[in-house]
CSV table of N, CA and C in Angstrom, one decimal:
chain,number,residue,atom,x,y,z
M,141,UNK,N,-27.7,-24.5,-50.6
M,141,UNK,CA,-28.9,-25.2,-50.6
M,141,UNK,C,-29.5,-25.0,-52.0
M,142,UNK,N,-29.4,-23.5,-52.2
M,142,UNK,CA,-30.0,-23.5,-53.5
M,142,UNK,C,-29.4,-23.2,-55.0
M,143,UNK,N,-29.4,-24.0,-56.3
M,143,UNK,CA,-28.6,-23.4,-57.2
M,143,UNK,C,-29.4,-22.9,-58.2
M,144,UNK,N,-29.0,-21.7,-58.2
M,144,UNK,CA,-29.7,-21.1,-59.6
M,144,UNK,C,-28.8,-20.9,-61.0
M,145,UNK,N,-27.8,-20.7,-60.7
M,145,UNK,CA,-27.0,-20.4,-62.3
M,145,UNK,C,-27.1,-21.7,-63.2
M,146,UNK,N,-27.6,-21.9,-64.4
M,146,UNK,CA,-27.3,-22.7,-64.9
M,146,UNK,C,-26.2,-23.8,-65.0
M,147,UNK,N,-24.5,-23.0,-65.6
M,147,UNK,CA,-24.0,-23.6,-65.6
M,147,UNK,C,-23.4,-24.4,-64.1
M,148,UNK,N,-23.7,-23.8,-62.6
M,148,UNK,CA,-23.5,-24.7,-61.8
M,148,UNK,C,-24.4,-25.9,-61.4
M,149,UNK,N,-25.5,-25.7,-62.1
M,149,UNK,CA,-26.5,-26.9,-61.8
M,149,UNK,C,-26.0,-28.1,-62.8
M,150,UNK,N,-25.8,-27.2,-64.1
M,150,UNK,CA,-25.2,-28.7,-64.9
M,150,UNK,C,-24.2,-29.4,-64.3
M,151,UNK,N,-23.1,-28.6,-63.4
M,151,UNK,CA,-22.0,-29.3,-62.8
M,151,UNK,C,-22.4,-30.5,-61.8
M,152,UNK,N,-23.5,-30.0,-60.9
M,152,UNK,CA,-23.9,-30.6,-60.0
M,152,UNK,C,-24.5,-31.9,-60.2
M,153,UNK,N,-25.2,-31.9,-61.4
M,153,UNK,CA,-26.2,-33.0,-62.0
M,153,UNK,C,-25.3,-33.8,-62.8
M,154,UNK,N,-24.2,-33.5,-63.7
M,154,UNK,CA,-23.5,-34.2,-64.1
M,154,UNK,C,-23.1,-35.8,-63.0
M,155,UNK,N,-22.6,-35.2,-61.8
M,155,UNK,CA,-22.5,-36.5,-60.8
M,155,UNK,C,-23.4,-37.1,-60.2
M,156,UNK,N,-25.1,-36.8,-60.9
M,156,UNK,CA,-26.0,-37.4,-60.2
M,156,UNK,C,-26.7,-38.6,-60.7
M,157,UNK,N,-27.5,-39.5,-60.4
M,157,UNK,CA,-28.3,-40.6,-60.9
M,157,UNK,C,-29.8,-39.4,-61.6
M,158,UNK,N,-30.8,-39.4,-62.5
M,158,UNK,CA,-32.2,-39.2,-62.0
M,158,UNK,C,-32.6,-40.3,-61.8
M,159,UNK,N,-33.7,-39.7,-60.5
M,159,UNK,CA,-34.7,-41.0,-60.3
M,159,UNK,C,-36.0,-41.3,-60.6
M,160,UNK,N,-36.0,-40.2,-60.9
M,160,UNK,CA,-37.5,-40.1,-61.7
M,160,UNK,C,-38.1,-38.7,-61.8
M,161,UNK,N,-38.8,-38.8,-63.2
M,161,UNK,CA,-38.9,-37.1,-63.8
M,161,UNK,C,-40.5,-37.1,-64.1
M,162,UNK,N,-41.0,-35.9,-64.5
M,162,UNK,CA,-42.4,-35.7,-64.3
M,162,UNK,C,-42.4,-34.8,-65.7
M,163,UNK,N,-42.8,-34.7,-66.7
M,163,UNK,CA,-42.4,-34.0,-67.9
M,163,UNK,C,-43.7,-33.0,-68.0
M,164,UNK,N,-44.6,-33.6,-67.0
M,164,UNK,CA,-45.9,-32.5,-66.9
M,164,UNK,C,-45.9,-31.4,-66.4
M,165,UNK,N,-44.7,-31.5,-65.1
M,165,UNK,CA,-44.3,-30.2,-64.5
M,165,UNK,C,-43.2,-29.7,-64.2
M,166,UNK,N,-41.9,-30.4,-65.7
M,166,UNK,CA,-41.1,-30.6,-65.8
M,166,UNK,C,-40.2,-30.5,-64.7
M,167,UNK,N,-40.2,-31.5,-63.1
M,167,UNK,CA,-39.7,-31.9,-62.2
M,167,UNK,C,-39.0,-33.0,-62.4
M,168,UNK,N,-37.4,-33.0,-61.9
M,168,UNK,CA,-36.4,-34.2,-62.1
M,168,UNK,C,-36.2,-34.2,-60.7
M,169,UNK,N,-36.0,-35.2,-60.0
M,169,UNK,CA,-35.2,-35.5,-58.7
M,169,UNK,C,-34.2,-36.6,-59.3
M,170,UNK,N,-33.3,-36.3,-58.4
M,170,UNK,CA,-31.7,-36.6,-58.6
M,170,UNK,C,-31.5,-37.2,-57.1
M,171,UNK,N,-30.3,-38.7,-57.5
M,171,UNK,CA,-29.9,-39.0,-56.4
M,171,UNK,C,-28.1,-39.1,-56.2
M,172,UNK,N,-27.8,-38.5,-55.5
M,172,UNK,CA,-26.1,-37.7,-55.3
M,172,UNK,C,-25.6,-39.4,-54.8
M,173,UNK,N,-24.9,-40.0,-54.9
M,173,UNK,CA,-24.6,-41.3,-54.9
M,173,UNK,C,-23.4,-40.7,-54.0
M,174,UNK,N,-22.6,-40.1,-53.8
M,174,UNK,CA,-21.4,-39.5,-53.0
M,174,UNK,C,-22.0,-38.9,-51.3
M,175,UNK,N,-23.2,-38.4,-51.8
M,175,UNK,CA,-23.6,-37.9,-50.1
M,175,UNK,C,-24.9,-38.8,-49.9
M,176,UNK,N,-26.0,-39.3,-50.7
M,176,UNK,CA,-26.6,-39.7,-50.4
M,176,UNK,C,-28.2,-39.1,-50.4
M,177,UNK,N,-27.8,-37.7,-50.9
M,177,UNK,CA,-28.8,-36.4,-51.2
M,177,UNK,C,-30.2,-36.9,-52.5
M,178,UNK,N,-30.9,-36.9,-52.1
M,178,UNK,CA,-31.7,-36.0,-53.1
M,178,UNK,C,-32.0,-35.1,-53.3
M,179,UNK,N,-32.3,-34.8,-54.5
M,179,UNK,CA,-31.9,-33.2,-55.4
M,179,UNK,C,-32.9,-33.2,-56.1
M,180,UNK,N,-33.6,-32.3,-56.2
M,180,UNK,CA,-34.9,-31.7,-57.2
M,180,UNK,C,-34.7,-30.6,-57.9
M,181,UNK,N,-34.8,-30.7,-59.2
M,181,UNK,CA,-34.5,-29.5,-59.9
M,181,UNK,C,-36.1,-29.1,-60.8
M,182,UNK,N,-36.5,-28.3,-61.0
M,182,UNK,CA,-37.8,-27.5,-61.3
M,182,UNK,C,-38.3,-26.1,-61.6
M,183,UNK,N,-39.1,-25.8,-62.0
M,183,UNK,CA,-39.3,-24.4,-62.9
M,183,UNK,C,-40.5,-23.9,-61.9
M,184,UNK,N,-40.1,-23.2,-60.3
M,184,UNK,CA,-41.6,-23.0,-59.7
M,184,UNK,C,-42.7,-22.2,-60.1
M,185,UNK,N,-42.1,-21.4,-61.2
M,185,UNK,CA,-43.4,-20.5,-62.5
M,185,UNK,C,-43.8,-20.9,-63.1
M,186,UNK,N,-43.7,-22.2,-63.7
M,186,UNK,CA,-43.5,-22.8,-64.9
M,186,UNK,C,-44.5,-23.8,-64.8
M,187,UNK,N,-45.7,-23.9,-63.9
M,187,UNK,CA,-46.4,-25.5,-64.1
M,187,UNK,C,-46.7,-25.7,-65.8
M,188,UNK,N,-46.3,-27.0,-66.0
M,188,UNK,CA,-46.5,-27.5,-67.8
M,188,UNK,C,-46.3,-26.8,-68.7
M,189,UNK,N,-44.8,-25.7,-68.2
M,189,UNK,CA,-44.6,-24.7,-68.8
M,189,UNK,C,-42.8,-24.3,-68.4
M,190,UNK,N,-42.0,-24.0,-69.1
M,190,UNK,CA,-40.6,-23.9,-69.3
M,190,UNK,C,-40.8,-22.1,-68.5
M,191,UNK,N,-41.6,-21.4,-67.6
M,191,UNK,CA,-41.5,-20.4,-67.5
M,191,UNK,C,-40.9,-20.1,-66.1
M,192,UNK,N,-39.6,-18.7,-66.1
M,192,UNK,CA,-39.9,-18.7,-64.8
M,192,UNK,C,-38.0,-19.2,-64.6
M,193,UNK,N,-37.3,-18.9,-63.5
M,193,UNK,CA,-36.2,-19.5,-63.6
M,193,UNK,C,-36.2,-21.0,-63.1
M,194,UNK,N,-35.1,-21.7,-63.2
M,194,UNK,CA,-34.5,-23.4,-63.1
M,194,UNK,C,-34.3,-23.5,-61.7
M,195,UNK,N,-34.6,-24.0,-60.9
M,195,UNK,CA,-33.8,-24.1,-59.2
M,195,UNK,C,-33.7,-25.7,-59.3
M,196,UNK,N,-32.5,-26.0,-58.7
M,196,UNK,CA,-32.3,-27.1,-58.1
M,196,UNK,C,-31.7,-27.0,-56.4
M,197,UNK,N,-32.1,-28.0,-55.8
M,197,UNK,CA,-32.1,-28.0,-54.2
M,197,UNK,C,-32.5,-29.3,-53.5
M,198,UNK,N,-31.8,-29.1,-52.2
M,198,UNK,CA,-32.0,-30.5,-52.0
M,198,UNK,C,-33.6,-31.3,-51.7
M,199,UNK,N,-33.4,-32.2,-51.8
M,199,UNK,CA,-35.3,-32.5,-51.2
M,199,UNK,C,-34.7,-33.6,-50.1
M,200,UNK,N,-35.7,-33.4,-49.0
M,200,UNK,CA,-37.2,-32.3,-49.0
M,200,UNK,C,-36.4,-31.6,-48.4
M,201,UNK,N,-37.1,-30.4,-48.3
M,201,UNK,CA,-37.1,-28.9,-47.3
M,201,UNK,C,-37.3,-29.1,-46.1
M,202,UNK,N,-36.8,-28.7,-44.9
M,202,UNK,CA,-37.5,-28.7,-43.8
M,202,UNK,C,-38.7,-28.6,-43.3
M,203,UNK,N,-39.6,-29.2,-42.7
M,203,UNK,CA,-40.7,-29.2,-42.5
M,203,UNK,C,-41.2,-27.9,-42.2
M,204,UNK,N,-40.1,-27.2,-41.1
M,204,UNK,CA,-40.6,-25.9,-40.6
M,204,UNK,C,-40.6,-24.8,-41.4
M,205,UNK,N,-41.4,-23.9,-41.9
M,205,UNK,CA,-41.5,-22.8,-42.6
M,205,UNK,C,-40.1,-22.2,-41.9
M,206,UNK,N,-40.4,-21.9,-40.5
M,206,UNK,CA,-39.6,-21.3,-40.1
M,206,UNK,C,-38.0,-21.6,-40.0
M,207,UNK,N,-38.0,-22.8,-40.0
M,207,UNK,CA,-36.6,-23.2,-40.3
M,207,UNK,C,-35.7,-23.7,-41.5
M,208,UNK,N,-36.7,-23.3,-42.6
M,208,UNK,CA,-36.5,-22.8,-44.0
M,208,UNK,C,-36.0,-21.9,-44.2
M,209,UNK,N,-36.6,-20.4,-43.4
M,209,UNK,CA,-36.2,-18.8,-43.7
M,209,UNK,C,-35.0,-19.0,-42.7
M,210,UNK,N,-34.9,-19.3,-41.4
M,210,UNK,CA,-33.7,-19.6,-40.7
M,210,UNK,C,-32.3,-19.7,-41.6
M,211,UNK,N,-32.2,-21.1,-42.3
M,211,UNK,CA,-31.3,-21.4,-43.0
M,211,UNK,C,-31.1,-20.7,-44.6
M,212,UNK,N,-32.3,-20.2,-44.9
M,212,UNK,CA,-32.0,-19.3,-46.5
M,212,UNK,C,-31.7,-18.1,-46.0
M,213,UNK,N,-32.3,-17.6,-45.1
M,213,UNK,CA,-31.8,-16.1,-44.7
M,213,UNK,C,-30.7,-15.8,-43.9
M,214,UNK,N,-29.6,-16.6,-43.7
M,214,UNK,CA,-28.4,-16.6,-42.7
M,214,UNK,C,-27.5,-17.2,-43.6
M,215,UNK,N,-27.7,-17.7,-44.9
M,215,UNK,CA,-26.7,-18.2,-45.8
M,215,UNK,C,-25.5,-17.7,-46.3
M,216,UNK,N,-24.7,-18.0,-46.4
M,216,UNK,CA,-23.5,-17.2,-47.5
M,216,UNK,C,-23.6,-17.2,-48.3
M,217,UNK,N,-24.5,-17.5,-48.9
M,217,UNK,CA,-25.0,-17.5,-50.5
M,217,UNK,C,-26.5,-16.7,-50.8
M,218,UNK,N,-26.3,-16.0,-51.4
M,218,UNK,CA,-27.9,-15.0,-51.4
M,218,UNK,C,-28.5,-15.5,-52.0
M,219,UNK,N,-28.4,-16.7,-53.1
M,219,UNK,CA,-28.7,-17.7,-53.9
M,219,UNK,C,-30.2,-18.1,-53.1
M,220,UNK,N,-29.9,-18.5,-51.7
M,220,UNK,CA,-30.6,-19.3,-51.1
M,220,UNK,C,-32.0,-18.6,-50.7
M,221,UNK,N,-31.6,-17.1,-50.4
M,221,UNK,CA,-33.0,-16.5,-49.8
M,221,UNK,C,-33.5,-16.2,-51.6
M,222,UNK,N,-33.1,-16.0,-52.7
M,222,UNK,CA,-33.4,-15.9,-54.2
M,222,UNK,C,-34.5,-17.0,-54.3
M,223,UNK,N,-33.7,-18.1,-53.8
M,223,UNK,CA,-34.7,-19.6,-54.2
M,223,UNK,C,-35.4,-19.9,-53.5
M,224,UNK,N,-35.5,-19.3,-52.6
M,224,UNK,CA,-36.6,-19.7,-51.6
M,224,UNK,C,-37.9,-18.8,-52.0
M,225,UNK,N,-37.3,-17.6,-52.3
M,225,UNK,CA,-38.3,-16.4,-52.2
M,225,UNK,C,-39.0,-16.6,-53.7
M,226,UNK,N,-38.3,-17.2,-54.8
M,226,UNK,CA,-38.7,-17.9,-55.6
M,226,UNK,C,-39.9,-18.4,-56.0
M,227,UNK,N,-39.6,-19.8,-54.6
M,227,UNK,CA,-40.3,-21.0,-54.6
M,227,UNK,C,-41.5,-21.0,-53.9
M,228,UNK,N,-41.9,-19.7,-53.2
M,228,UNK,CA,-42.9,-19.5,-52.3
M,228,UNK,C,-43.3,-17.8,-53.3
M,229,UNK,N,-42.8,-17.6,-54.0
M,229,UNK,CA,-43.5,-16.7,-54.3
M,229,UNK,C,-44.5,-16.9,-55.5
M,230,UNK,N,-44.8,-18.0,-55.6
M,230,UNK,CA,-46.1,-19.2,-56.7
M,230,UNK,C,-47.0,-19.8,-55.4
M,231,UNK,N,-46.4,-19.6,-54.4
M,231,UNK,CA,-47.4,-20.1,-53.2
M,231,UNK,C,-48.3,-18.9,-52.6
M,232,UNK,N,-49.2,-18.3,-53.0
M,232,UNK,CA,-49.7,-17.3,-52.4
M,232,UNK,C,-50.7,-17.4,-50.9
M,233,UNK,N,-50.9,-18.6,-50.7
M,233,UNK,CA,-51.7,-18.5,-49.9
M,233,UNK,C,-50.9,-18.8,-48.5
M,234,UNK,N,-49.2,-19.2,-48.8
M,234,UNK,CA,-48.0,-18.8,-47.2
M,234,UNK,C,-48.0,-17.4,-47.1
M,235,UNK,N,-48.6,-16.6,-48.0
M,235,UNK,CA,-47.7,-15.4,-47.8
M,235,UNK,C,-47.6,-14.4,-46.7
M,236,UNK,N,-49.0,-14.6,-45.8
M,236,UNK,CA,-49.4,-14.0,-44.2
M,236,UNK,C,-48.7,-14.9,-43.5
M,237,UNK,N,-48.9,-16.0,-43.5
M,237,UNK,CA,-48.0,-16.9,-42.7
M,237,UNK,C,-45.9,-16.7,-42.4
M,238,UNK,N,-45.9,-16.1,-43.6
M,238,UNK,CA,-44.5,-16.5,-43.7
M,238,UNK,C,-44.3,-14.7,-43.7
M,239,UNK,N,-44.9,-13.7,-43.7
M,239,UNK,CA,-44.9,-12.4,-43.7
M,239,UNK,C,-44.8,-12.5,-41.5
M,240,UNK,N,-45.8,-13.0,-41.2
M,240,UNK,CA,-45.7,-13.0,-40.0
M,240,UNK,C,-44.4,-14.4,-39.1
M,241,UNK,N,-44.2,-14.8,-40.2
M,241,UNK,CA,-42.8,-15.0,-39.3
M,241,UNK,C,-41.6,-14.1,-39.8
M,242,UNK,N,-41.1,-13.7,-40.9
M,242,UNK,CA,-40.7,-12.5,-41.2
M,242,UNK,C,-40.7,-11.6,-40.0
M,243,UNK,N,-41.6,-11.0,-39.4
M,243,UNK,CA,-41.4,-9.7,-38.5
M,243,UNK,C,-41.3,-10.8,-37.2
M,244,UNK,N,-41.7,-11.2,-37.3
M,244,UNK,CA,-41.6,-12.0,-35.5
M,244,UNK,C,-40.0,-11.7,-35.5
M,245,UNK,N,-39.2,-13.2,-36.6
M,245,UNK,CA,-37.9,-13.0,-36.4
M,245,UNK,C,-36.7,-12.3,-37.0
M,246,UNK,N,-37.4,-11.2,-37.8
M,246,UNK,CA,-36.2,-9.9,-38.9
M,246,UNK,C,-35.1,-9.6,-38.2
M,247,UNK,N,-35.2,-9.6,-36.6
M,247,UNK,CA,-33.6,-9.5,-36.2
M,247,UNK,C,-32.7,-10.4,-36.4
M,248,UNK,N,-33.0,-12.1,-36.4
M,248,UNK,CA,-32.3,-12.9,-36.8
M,248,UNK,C,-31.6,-13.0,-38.3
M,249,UNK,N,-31.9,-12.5,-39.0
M,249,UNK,CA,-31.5,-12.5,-40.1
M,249,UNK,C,-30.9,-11.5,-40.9
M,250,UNK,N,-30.0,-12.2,-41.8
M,250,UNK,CA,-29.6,-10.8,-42.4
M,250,UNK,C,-30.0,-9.8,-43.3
M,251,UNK,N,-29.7,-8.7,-43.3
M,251,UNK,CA,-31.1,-7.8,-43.8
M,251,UNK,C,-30.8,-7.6,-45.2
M,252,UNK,N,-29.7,-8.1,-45.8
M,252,UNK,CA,-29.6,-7.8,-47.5
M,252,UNK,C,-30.5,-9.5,-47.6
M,253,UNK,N,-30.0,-10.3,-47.3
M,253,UNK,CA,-30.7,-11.5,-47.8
M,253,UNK,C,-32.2,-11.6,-47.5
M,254,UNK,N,-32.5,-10.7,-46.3
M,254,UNK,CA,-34.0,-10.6,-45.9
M,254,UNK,C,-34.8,-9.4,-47.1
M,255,UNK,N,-34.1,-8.3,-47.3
M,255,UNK,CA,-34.3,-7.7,-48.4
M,255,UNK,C,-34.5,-8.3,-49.7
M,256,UNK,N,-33.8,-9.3,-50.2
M,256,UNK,CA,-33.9,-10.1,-51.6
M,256,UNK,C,-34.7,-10.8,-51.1
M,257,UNK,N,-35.4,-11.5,-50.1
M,257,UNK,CA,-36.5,-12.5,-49.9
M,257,UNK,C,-37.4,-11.7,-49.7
M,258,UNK,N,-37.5,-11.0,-49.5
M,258,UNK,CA,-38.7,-10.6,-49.7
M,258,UNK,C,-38.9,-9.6,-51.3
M,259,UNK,N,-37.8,-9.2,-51.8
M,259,UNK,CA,-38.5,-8.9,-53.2
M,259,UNK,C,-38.9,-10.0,-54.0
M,260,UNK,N,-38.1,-11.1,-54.3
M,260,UNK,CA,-38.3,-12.0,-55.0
M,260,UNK,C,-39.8,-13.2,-54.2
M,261,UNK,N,-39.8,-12.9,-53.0
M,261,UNK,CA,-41.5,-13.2,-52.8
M,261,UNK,C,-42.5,-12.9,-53.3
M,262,UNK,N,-42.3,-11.8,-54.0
M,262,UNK,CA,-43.4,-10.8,-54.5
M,262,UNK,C,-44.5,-9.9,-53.9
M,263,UNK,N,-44.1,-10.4,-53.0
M,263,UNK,CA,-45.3,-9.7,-52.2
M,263,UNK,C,-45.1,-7.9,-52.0
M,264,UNK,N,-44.3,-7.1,-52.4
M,264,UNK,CA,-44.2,-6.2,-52.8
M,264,UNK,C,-45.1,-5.5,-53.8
M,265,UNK,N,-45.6,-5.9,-54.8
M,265,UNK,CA,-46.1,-5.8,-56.2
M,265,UNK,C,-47.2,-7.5,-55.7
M,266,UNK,N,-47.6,-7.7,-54.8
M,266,UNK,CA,-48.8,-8.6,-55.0
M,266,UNK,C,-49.4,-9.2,-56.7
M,267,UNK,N,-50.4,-7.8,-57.3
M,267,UNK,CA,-51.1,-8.0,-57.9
M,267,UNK,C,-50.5,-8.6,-59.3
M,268,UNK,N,-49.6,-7.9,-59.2
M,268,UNK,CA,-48.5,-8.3,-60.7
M,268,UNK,C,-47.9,-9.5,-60.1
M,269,UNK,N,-47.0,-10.0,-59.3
M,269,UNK,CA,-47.0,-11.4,-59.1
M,269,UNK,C,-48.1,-12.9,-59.4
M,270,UNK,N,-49.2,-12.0,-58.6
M,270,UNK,CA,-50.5,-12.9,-59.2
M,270,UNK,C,-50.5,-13.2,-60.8
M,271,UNK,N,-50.9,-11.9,-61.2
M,271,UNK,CA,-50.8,-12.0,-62.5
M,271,UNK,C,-49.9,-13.0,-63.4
M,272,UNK,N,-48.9,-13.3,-63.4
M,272,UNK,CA,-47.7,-13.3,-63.7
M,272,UNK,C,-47.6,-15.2,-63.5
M,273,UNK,N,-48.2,-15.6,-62.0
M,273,UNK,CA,-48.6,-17.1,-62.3
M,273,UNK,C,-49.5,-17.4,-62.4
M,274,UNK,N,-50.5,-16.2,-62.7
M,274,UNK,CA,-52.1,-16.7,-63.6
M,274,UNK,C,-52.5,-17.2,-62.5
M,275,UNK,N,-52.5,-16.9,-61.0
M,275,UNK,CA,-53.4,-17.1,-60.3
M,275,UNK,C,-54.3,-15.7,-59.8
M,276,UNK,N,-55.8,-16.4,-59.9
M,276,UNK,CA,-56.5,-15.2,-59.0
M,276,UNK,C,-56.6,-14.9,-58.1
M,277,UNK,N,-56.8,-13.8,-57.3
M,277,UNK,CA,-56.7,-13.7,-56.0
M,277,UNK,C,-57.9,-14.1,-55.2
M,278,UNK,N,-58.6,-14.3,-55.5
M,278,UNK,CA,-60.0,-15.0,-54.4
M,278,UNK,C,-59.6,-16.1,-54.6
M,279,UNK,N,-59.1,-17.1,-55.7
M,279,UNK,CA,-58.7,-18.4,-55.3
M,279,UNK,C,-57.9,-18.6,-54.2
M,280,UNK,N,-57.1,-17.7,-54.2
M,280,UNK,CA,-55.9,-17.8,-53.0
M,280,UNK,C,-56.6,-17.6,-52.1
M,281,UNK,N,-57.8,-16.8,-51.6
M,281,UNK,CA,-58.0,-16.4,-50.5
M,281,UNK,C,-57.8,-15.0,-50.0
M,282,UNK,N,-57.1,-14.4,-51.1
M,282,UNK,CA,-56.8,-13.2,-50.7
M,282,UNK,C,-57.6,-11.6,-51.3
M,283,UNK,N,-58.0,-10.9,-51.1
M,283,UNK,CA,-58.5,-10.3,-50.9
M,283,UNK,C,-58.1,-9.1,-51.3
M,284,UNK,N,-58.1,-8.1,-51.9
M,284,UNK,CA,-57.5,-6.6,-51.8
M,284,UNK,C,-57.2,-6.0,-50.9
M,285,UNK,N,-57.6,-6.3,-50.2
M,285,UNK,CA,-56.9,-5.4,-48.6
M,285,UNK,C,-56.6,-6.2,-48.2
M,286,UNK,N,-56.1,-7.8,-48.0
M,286,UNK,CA,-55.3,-8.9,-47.8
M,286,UNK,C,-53.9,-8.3,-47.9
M,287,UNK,N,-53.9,-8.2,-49.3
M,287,UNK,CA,-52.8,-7.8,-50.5
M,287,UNK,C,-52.2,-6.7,-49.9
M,288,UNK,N,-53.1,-5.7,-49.7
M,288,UNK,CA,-52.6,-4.5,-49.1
M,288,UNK,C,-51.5,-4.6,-47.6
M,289,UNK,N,-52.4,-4.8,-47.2
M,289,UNK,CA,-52.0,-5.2,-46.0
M,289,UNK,C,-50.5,-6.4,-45.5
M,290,UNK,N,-50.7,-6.9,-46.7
M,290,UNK,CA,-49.5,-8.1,-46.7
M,290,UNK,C,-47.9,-7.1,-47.1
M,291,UNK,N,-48.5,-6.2,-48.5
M,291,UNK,CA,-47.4,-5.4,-49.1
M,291,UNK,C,-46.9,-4.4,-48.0
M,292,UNK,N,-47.8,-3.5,-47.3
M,292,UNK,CA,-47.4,-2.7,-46.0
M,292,UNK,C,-46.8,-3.3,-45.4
M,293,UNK,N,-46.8,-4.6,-45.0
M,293,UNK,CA,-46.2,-5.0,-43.8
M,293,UNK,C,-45.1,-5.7,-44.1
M,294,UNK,N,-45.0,-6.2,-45.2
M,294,UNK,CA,-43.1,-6.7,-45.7
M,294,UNK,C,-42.3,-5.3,-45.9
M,295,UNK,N,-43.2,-4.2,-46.5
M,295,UNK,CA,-42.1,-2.8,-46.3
M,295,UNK,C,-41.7,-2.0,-45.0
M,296,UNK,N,-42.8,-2.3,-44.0
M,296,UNK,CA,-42.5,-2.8,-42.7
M,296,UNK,C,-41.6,-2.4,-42.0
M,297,UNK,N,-41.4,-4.2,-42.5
M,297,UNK,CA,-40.2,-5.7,-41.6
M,297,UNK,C,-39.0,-4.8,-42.4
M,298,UNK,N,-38.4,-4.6,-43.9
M,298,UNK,CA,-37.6,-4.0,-44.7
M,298,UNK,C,-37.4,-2.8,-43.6
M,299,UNK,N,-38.0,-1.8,-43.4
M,299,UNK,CA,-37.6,-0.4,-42.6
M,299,UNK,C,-37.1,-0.6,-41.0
M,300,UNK,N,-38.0,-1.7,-40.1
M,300,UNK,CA,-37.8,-2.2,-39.1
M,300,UNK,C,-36.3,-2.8,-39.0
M,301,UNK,N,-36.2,-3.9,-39.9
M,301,UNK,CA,-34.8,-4.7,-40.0
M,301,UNK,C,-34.0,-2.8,-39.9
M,302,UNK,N,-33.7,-2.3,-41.1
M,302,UNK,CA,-32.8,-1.3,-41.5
M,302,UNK,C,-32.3,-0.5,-40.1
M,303,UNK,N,-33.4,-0.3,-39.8
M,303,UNK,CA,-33.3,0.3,-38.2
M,303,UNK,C,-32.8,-0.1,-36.8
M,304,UNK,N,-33.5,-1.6,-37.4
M,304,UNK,CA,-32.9,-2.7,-36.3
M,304,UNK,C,-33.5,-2.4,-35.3
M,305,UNK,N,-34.8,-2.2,-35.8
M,305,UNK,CA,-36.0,-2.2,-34.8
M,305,UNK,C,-36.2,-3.7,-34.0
């Protein structure tokens, strides 16, 4: 689903059309003329800014949050729960939402790729993630003991999974 390494994204985009690019939030979508796919490649740190790693992936995402983490966190590729955890880790205001499906369903998934989604969410280190996309945390809604509370509870889901609670 998701590709991070450079040189396989160029592979991938080499056989693609673009169909139209946004140079403000340096977003390309690509159309795969062999499957029929579209493909979005983008910098989720990076609004009007080269910061942050490259992901490309198919568009759109599944509607369901939850059937997003379903399919990145059961992948053969750790790539996927990387880019997911990624792409939601600039979204601060899913992170209760998507923290609480995390523990609902941490049995279903597997716990090294549940482990990488959740570091690369950030929500471990909150404040430094904030920092880091220059968002504040009352804009998000969130609150210091939000934060707190968000970070306890993905270290949690991490001890819970391990146990297989």
């Amino acid at each position: 689903m998701y590709i991070l390494n450079n040189k396989r994204q160029i592979e991938r985009i080499k056989d693609m059309v673009p169909v139209r690019k946004n140079m403000d939030t340096f977003e390309v979508f690509y159309h795969d003329p062999s499957t029929g796919e579209l493909w979005k490649s983008f910098f989720p740190k990076g609004y009007k800014e080269h910061r942050g790693p490259k992901l490309l992936r198919p568009e759109p995402l599944p509607e369901s949050l939850e059937l997003q983490l379903e399919i990145c966190l059961n992948s053969q590729d750790d790539s996927d729960a990387i880019g997911l955890g990624i792409e939601f880790s600039v979204k601060p205001k899913k992170w209760e939402s998507i923290i609480e499906i995390l523990d609902k369903n941490r049995k279903n998934y597997l716990r090294s790729h549940l482990n990488t989604f959740i570091k690369h969410l950030g929500v471990l280190h909150p404040l430094k993630t904030l920092e880091e996309i220059k968002i504040d945390p009352n804009e998000a809604g969130l609150t210091k003991e939000k934060l707190t509370a968000i970070k306890k509870r993905a270290k949690r889901i991490k001890i819970k999974r391990y146990f297989r609670i």
